[in-house]
Short mmCIF file of C-alpha atoms in Angstrom, two decimals:
data_model
loop_
_atom_site.label_atom_id
_atom_site.label_comp_id
_atom_site.label_asym_id
_atom_site.label_seq_id
_atom_site.Cartn_x
_atom_site.Cartn_y
_atom_site.Cartn_z
CA UNK A 1 22.00 -13.66 5.71
CA UNK A 2 20.66 -17.02 5.12
CA UNK A 3 16.95 -17.06 3.72
CA UNK A 4 15.86 -19.62 6.25
CA UNK A 5 16.19 -16.43 8.79
CA UNK A 6 15.25 -14.02 6.09
CA UNK A 7 11.74 -15.68 5.86
CA UNK A 8 10.49 -14.93 9.66
CA UNK A 9 12.36 -11.95 10.41
CA UNK A 10 10.50 -9.45 11.62
CA UNK A 11 11.24 -5.50 11.95
CA UNK A 12 9.52 -3.48 14.94
CA UNK A 13 9.62 0.14 14.89
CA UNK A 14 8.24 2.04 18.15
CA UNK A 15 6.68 5.37 18.64
CA UNK A 16 8.33 8.69 19.72
CA UNK A 17 7.56 11.55 17.17
CA UNK A 18 10.50 13.02 15.73
CA UNK A 19 12.72 10.46 18.35
CA UNK A 20 11.62 8.04 15.05
CA UNK A 21 14.71 9.72 13.34
CA UNK A 22 16.96 7.26 15.56
CA UNK A 23 15.48 4.24 13.98
CA UNK A 24 17.02 4.90 10.41
CA UNK A 25 20.46 5.40 12.08
CA UNK A 26 20.67 2.34 13.30
CA UNK A 27 19.27 0.58 10.33
CA UNK A 28 21.95 2.96 8.13
CA UNK A 29 24.28 0.68 10.20
CA UNK A 30 22.93 -2.29 9.57
CA UNK A 31 23.21 -2.37 6.09
CA UNK A 32 26.34 -0.87 6.05
CA UNK A 33 27.58 -4.23 7.65
CA UNK A 34 24.99 -6.66 6.17
CA UNK A 35 23.82 -5.43 2.70
CA UNK A 36 21.32 -8.50 2.29
CA UNK A 37 19.56 -7.19 5.27
CA UNK A 38 16.17 -7.31 3.98
CA UNK A 39 12.96 -8.14 7.03
CA UNK A 40 9.82 -9.40 5.23
CA UNK A 41 7.69 -8.89 7.69
CA UNK A 42 7.79 -5.09 9.19
CA UNK A 43 5.25 -3.32 11.70
CA UNK A 44 5.44 0.28 12.76
CA UNK A 45 3.47 2.23 15.54
CA UNK A 46 3.10 6.09 15.67
CA UNK A 47 6.28 7.58 13.97
CA UNK A 48 7.48 4.25 13.70
CA UNK A 49 4.26 3.99 11.21
CA UNK A 50 6.48 6.41 8.81
CA UNK A 51 9.39 4.25 8.50
CA UNK A 52 7.52 1.26 7.92
CA UNK A 53 5.28 2.48 5.29
CA UNK A 54 8.32 4.01 3.29
CA UNK A 55 10.18 0.73 3.49
CA UNK A 56 7.27 -1.46 2.69
CA UNK A 57 6.47 0.42 -0.27
CA UNK A 58 10.15 1.48 -1.59
CA UNK A 59 10.98 -0.07 -5.12
CA UNK A 60 14.63 -1.02 -4.63
CA UNK A 61 16.40 -3.02 -2.05
CA UNK A 62 16.13 -2.59 1.48
CA UNK A 63 18.88 -0.84 2.03
CA UNK A 64 18.37 1.44 -0.61
CA UNK A 65 15.14 2.27 0.73
CA UNK A 66 16.65 3.01 4.10
CA UNK A 67 19.09 5.68 2.03
CA UNK A 68 15.73 7.28 0.83
CA UNK A 69 14.35 7.29 4.25
CA UNK A 70 17.09 8.94 5.68
CA UNK A 71 17.16 11.55 2.89
CA UNK A 72 13.20 11.94 3.64
CA UNK A 73 14.02 12.69 7.97
CA UNK A 74 16.66 15.04 7.04
CA UNK A 75 14.06 17.17 4.77
CA UNK A 76 11.51 17.30 7.69
CA UNK A 77 11.07 20.54 9.40
CA UNK A 78 8.73 21.72 11.79
CA UNK A 79 6.71 23.43 9.65
CA UNK A 80 6.22 20.55 7.43
CA UNK A 81 5.19 18.33 10.34
CA UNK A 82 2.72 20.79 11.87
CA UNK A 83 1.64 24.58 11.28
CA UNK A 84 3.76 27.16 13.26
CA UNK A 85 2.71 30.41 11.93
CA UNK A 86 1.36 32.98 14.83
CA UNK A 87 -1.74 33.52 13.28
CA UNK A 88 -2.71 29.55 13.72
CA UNK A 89 -1.45 29.75 17.33
CA UNK A 90 -3.43 32.68 18.17
CA UNK A 91 -6.82 32.11 16.53
CA UNK A 92 -6.37 28.16 17.94
CA UNK A 93 -5.87 29.04 21.51
CA UNK A 94 -7.92 31.55 21.58
CA UNK A 95 -10.71 29.15 20.68
CA UNK A 96 -9.66 26.60 23.16
CA UNK A 97 -9.80 29.31 25.86
CA UNK A 98 -12.73 30.49 24.81
CA UNK A 99 -14.36 27.17 25.02
CA UNK A 100 -13.54 26.49 28.31
CA UNK A 101 -15.06 29.73 29.69
CA UNK A 102 -18.14 28.84 27.86
CA UNK A 103 -18.08 25.47 29.81
CA UNK A 104 -17.94 23.94 26.13
CA UNK A 105 -19.90 25.48 23.99
CA UNK A 106 -18.57 26.33 20.17
CA UNK A 107 -18.05 29.69 17.95
CA UNK A 108 -16.98 28.53 15.02
CA UNK A 109 -15.64 25.04 13.94
CA UNK A 110 -14.60 22.77 16.47
CA UNK A 111 -11.04 22.47 17.58
CA UNK A 112 -10.04 19.08 17.64
CA UNK A 113 -6.29 19.16 18.85
CA UNK A 114 -3.72 21.55 20.10
CA UNK A 115 -1.51 21.71 16.13
CA UNK A 116 -3.17 21.22 13.16
CA UNK A 117 -0.90 18.11 11.12
CA UNK A 118 -2.19 18.95 7.66
CA UNK A 119 1.25 19.74 6.39
CA UNK A 120 2.49 16.19 7.57
CA UNK A 121 -0.15 14.84 5.46
CA UNK A 122 1.01 16.79 2.33
CA UNK A 123 4.11 15.72 2.63
CA UNK A 124 3.47 12.14 3.26
CA UNK A 125 1.05 12.60 -0.07
CA UNK A 126 3.80 13.91 -2.05
CA UNK A 127 6.51 11.40 -1.08
CA UNK A 128 4.41 8.04 -0.37
CA UNK A 129 1.26 8.24 -2.23
CA UNK A 130 -0.46 7.96 -5.95
CA UNK A 131 -1.58 11.12 -7.38
CA UNK A 132 -5.10 9.64 -7.57
CA UNK A 133 -5.76 8.53 -4.12
CA UNK A 134 -4.12 8.35 -0.68
CA UNK A 135 -3.02 4.29 -1.71
CA UNK A 136 0.87 3.97 -0.72
CA UNK A 137 2.41 3.21 -4.08
CA UNK A 138 4.79 0.17 -3.84
CA UNK A 139 3.58 -2.08 -1.15
CA UNK A 140 1.03 -4.19 -3.14
CA UNK A 141 3.37 -4.41 -5.80
CA UNK A 142 6.59 -5.36 -3.34
CA UNK A 143 4.09 -7.70 -1.94
CA UNK A 144 3.41 -9.55 -5.27
CA UNK A 145 6.94 -9.64 -6.37
CA UNK A 146 7.99 -11.48 -3.13
CA UNK A 147 10.15 -8.82 -1.99
CA UNK A 148 7.59 -8.05 1.04
CA UNK A 149 5.86 -10.53 3.13
CA UNK A 150 3.40 -8.28 5.25
CA UNK A 151 3.11 -4.39 7.03
CA UNK A 152 1.32 -4.08 10.02
CA UNK A 153 0.53 -0.52 10.82
CA UNK A 154 -0.76 -0.12 14.22
CA UNK A 155 -3.88 2.78 15.58
CA UNK A 156 -6.14 3.33 18.33
CA UNK A 157 -10.23 3.17 17.46
CA UNK A 158 -11.32 6.36 20.05
CA UNK A 159 -14.67 4.95 19.51
CA UNK A 160 -14.16 1.89 21.19
CA UNK A 161 -10.97 1.96 23.24
CA UNK A 162 -9.30 -0.57 20.84
CA UNK A 163 -5.63 -1.54 19.58
CA UNK A 164 -6.42 -2.21 15.57
CA UNK A 165 -3.20 -3.78 13.29
CA UNK A 166 -4.01 -3.10 9.54
CA UNK A 167 -2.73 -5.37 7.99
CA UNK A 168 -1.76 -5.41 4.22
CA UNK A 169 0.16 -9.02 2.84
CA UNK A 170 0.47 -12.65 4.03
CA UNK A 171 -0.74 -12.80 7.42
CA UNK A 172 0.44 -15.89 9.07
CA UNK A 173 -2.75 -15.44 11.52
CA UNK A 174 -5.09 -12.98 12.18
CA UNK A 175 -6.15 -12.34 15.86
CA UNK A 176 -9.22 -11.18 18.39
CA UNK A 177 -8.20 -10.32 21.83
CA UNK A 178 -10.64 -8.26 24.41
CA UNK A 179 -8.48 -4.95 23.44
CA UNK A 180 -7.03 -5.21 20.17
CA UNK A 181 -7.49 -6.80 17.11
CA UNK A 182 -6.32 -7.05 13.09
CA UNK A 183 -7.61 -6.04 10.19
CA UNK A 184 -6.95 -6.76 6.51
CA UNK A 185 -6.93 -3.68 4.58
CA UNK A 186 -4.83 -1.70 1.56
CA UNK A 187 -2.84 0.84 3.71
CA UNK A 188 -3.42 4.28 2.68
CA UNK A 189 -1.87 7.80 4.32
CA UNK A 190 -4.83 7.96 6.50
CA UNK A 191 -3.77 4.74 8.17
CA UNK A 192 -0.61 6.34 8.64
CA UNK A 193 -2.02 9.63 9.62
CA UNK A 194 -4.27 8.04 12.48
CA UNK A 195 -1.41 5.96 13.68
CA UNK A 196 0.77 9.04 13.95
CA UNK A 197 -1.90 10.91 15.66
CA UNK A 198 -0.44 11.87 19.25
CA UNK A 199 -3.31 11.92 21.35
CA UNK A 200 -4.58 16.15 21.98
CA UNK A 201 -1.69 17.00 19.98
CA UNK A 202 -2.64 15.90 16.30
CA UNK A 203 -6.15 15.95 15.18
CA UNK A 204 -7.91 11.82 14.89
CA UNK A 205 -8.27 10.90 11.55
CA UNK A 206 -11.59 9.17 10.02
CA UNK A 207 -11.05 5.58 8.86
CA UNK A 208 -13.53 3.01 7.92
CA UNK A 209 -14.87 1.86 11.75
CA UNK A 210 -14.31 4.95 13.09
CA UNK A 211 -11.45 8.04 14.47
CA UNK A 212 -8.52 6.65 15.11
CA UNK A 213 -5.44 8.23 17.28
CA UNK A 214 -2.06 7.05 17.77
CA UNK A 215 -1.54 3.71 17.89
CA UNK A 216 0.76 3.35 20.70
CA UNK A 217 -2.34 3.95 23.49
CA UNK A 218 -3.84 1.28 23.90
CA UNK A 219 -0.94 -1.03 22.63
CA UNK A 220 -0.75 -3.18 25.51
CA UNK A 221 1.76 -5.92 23.36
CA UNK A 222 3.56 -3.92 21.50
CA UNK A 223 5.34 -6.72 19.77
CA UNK A 224 2.45 -9.23 19.10
CA UNK A 225 1.60 -7.74 16.12
CA UNK A 226 5.45 -8.43 14.52
CA UNK A 227 4.99 -12.35 16.27
CA UNK A 228 1.45 -12.68 15.05
CA UNK A 229 2.80 -11.90 11.70
CA UNK A 230 4.75 -14.29 11.46
CA UNK A 231 7.92 -13.41 12.74
CA UNK A 232 10.42 -15.42 14.67
CA UNK A 233 13.23 -13.37 15.22
CA UNK A 234 12.05 -9.84 16.09
CA UNK A 235 14.45 -6.53 15.80
CA UNK A 236 12.86 -4.06 17.39
CA UNK A 237 14.00 -0.73 17.57
CA UNK A 238 12.95 1.75 20.25
CA UNK A 239 13.76 5.37 21.13
CA UNK A 240 13.52 5.15 24.69
CA UNK A 241 16.72 5.72 26.26
CA UNK A 242 18.17 2.40 28.02
CA UNK A 243 19.71 4.41 30.98
CA UNK A 244 15.71 4.93 32.18
CA UNK A 245 15.71 1.34 33.09
CA UNK A 246 17.16 2.27 36.12
CA UNK A 247 15.67 4.78 38.01
CA UNK A 248 18.16 7.94 38.30
CA UNK A 249 19.10 9.75 41.53
CA UNK A 250 19.46 12.85 39.82
CA UNK A 251 16.21 14.37 39.29
CA UNK A 252 15.55 16.20 36.09
CA UNK A 253 13.39 19.13 37.76
CA UNK A 254 13.12 21.57 40.21
CA UNK A 255 10.64 22.74 43.04
CA UNK A 256 7.58 21.54 41.25
CA UNK A 257 6.98 19.34 38.48
CA UNK A 258 6.37 21.48 35.24
CA UNK A 259 3.51 20.00 33.08
CA UNK A 260 6.28 19.35 30.07
CA UNK A 261 7.77 16.83 32.28
CA UNK A 262 4.11 15.24 33.15
CA UNK A 263 3.45 14.71 29.72
CA UNK A 264 6.65 13.56 28.56
CA UNK A 265 6.22 10.73 31.75
CA UNK A 266 2.49 9.80 30.29
CA UNK A 267 3.49 9.60 26.87
CA UNK A 268 6.50 7.53 27.56
CA UNK A 269 4.27 5.07 29.68
CA UNK A 270 1.61 4.92 27.15
CA UNK A 271 4.34 4.56 24.07
CA UNK A 272 7.43 3.41 25.01
CA UNK A 273 7.63 1.51 29.11
CA UNK A 274 4.99 -1.31 27.34
CA UNK A 275 8.05 -2.85 25.22
CA UNK A 276 10.21 -3.67 27.99
CA UNK A 277 7.40 -5.16 29.72
CA UNK A 278 6.17 -7.07 26.54
CA UNK A 279 10.09 -8.11 25.83
CA UNK A 280 10.40 -9.46 30.06
CA UNK A 281 7.03 -11.43 29.29
CA UNK A 282 8.48 -12.87 26.09
CA UNK A 283 11.85 -13.77 27.50
CA UNK A 284 9.94 -15.91 30.06
CA UNK A 285 7.73 -17.66 27.34
CA UNK A 286 11.41 -18.48 26.01
CA UNK A 287 12.16 -20.20 28.97
CA UNK A 288 9.40 -22.01 29.55
CA UNK A 289 9.06 -22.96 26.19
CA UNK A 290 12.19 -25.02 26.58
CA UNK A 291 11.27 -26.79 29.60
CA UNK A 292 7.69 -27.94 28.36
CA UNK A 293 6.18 -30.96 26.47
CA UNK A 294 6.13 -31.00 22.90
CA UNK A 295 2.34 -31.23 23.00
CA UNK A 296 2.25 -27.70 24.79
CA UNK A 297 4.75 -26.45 22.68
CA UNK A 298 2.72 -26.61 19.64
CA UNK A 299 0.67 -23.62 22.20
CA UNK A 300 3.53 -21.68 22.79
CA UNK A 301 5.52 -19.73 20.39
CA UNK A 302 9.25 -18.75 20.73
CA UNK A 303 10.99 -15.72 19.51
CA UNK A 304 14.30 -14.59 19.39
CA UNK A 305 14.54 -10.82 20.58
CA UNK A 306 16.83 -8.36 20.00
CA UNK A 307 15.73 -4.71 21.35
CA UNK A 308 17.91 -2.00 20.21
CA UNK A 309 17.69 1.63 21.86
CA UNK A 310 19.61 5.18 22.71
CA UNK A 311 22.51 5.01 24.69
CA UNK A 312 21.62 9.21 25.59
CA UNK A 313 18.78 10.60 26.75
CA UNK A 314 17.13 12.26 23.63
CA UNK A 315 14.86 14.47 26.07
CA UNK A 316 18.05 16.33 27.02
CA UNK A 317 19.30 15.89 23.44
CA UNK A 318 16.25 18.19 22.40
CA UNK A 319 16.66 20.84 24.78
CA UNK A 320 19.96 22.08 23.32
CA UNK A 321 18.20 22.64 20.10
CA UNK A 322 14.89 24.08 21.42
CA UNK A 323 16.08 27.70 20.73
CA UNK A 324 16.24 27.02 16.95
CA UNK A 325 12.03 26.03 16.95
CA UNK A 326 9.89 28.98 15.43
CA UNK A 327 8.81 31.57 17.54
CA UNK A 328 5.34 30.88 18.29
CA UNK A 329 5.74 26.94 18.59
CA UNK A 330 9.25 27.94 21.13
CA UNK A 331 6.64 30.11 22.99
CA UNK A 332 3.74 27.69 23.50
CA UNK A 333 6.30 24.89 24.88
CA UNK A 334 7.93 26.95 26.76
CA UNK A 335 4.45 27.93 28.41
CA UNK A 336 4.45 24.56 29.60
CA UNK A 337 7.54 24.30 31.04
CA UNK A 338 10.33 22.91 29.15
CA UNK A 339 13.07 25.12 30.52
CA UNK A 340 12.22 23.60 33.98
CA UNK A 341 13.17 20.30 33.83
CA UNK A 342 16.68 18.92 31.81
CA UNK A 343 14.78 16.16 29.86
CA UNK A 344 12.02 17.46 28.16
CA UNK A 345 10.64 14.01 26.74
CA UNK A 346 7.23 15.75 25.35
CA UNK A 347 9.77 18.21 23.53
CA UNK A 348 11.69 15.70 22.03
CA UNK A 349 8.37 14.23 20.22
CA UNK A 350 7.98 17.31 18.50
CA UNK A 351 11.54 18.30 17.70
CA UNK A 352 11.76 18.45 13.68
CA UNK A 353 14.61 20.39 13.69
CA UNK A 354 17.33 19.43 10.79
CA UNK A 355 19.91 19.46 12.95
CA UNK A 356 18.10 17.58 15.76
CA UNK A 357 17.17 14.91 13.52
CA UNK A 358 20.53 15.04 12.12
CA UNK A 359 21.98 14.19 15.37
CA UNK A 360 19.51 11.47 15.89
CA UNK A 361 20.28 9.66 12.73
CA UNK A 362 24.19 9.79 13.79
CA UNK A 363 23.63 8.37 17.61
CA UNK A 364 21.66 5.34 15.93
CA UNK A 365 24.57 4.57 13.95
CA UNK A 366 27.07 4.93 16.57
CA UNK A 367 24.84 2.66 18.85
CA UNK A 368 24.25 0.00 16.50
CA UNK A 369 28.00 -0.33 15.74
CA UNK A 370 28.38 -0.45 19.64
CA UNK A 371 25.85 -3.28 19.65
CA UNK A 372 27.49 -4.83 16.70
CA UNK A 373 28.65 -8.49 18.16
CA UNK A 374 24.93 -8.97 19.12
CA UNK A 375 23.40 -7.79 15.85
CA UNK A 376 25.67 -10.33 14.17
CA UNK A 377 24.74 -13.23 16.39
CA UNK A 378 21.17 -12.19 15.82
CA UNK A 379 21.22 -11.98 12.60
CA UNK A 380 23.39 -15.23 12.01
CA UNK A 381 21.91 -17.29 14.97
#
């Protein structure tokens, strides 16, 4: 790959909880075919923020970083992401229920989420952070060496409702929109935790300007941070099954929609559907760009975009591994009706089972190989 392309190549990774392991499989194939693949502009949101932070921080080649990221994902188990012990589940849901019965009155500590994500924080601190503080080791060093241009991680400020992209590095431009803006910062474990905090499921994280949650909630233009940070060629890796682009004739539920199915659709609409909408807008702008005069072109940006996505329904895949979840958590998910739908997308977000994650890695690599010609054309255009 030529340096001219490499200098404005952006890698955008969306959310999807455990499904973000798929992104690593895609990158594994690309690195196998293109050992010099090294996007200098990296953005991530939700679980994609974990991948982005690791890739931006690793001291070595990008492809070595992908190898290490694969090992990180294969180390993950459910209990390394959130608490799964029966004592926690019993006390947590008892307090939630009691709070509802008492009309919002609290007895004991206020419960902020359904699940406790402290295990994930400890895992990321061990893998990425400085022992002295929660600064992610390597990002600053890679920027100074010229190995990385910029990292952007997005979260949502629950107090203002705005999506914020936290930027470390040399941004081409900063932006201020009614519902989204960017801020310079030194990205820490807390920024990553904030970006991954699924609403209601994981607790919000306190950053400098307030309480923050998952960056996908108000990300109405998920590709825009990568573009604003200087990318003219964007490789976006989605975790949304591409078959979802066409309304299926076969229903995945029985007589009535279970809570798990409704939650899954809501989470997909928040975190994943907008990527396709944004890509369609970008395509229209590209077509307009070729038709306007030079003066108008200065106000527009033409971006070469490639989106890679799963060829299989990751929700259906997750249902095959549900029996291996820790028992207390399995009862919790079944209580929401995960067995009453053929495609429990909400379950796939939390399926941090090694065999499921390995399956996603393999699928990502297989799908990338199936799109080898598109990838080759994109990287050499």
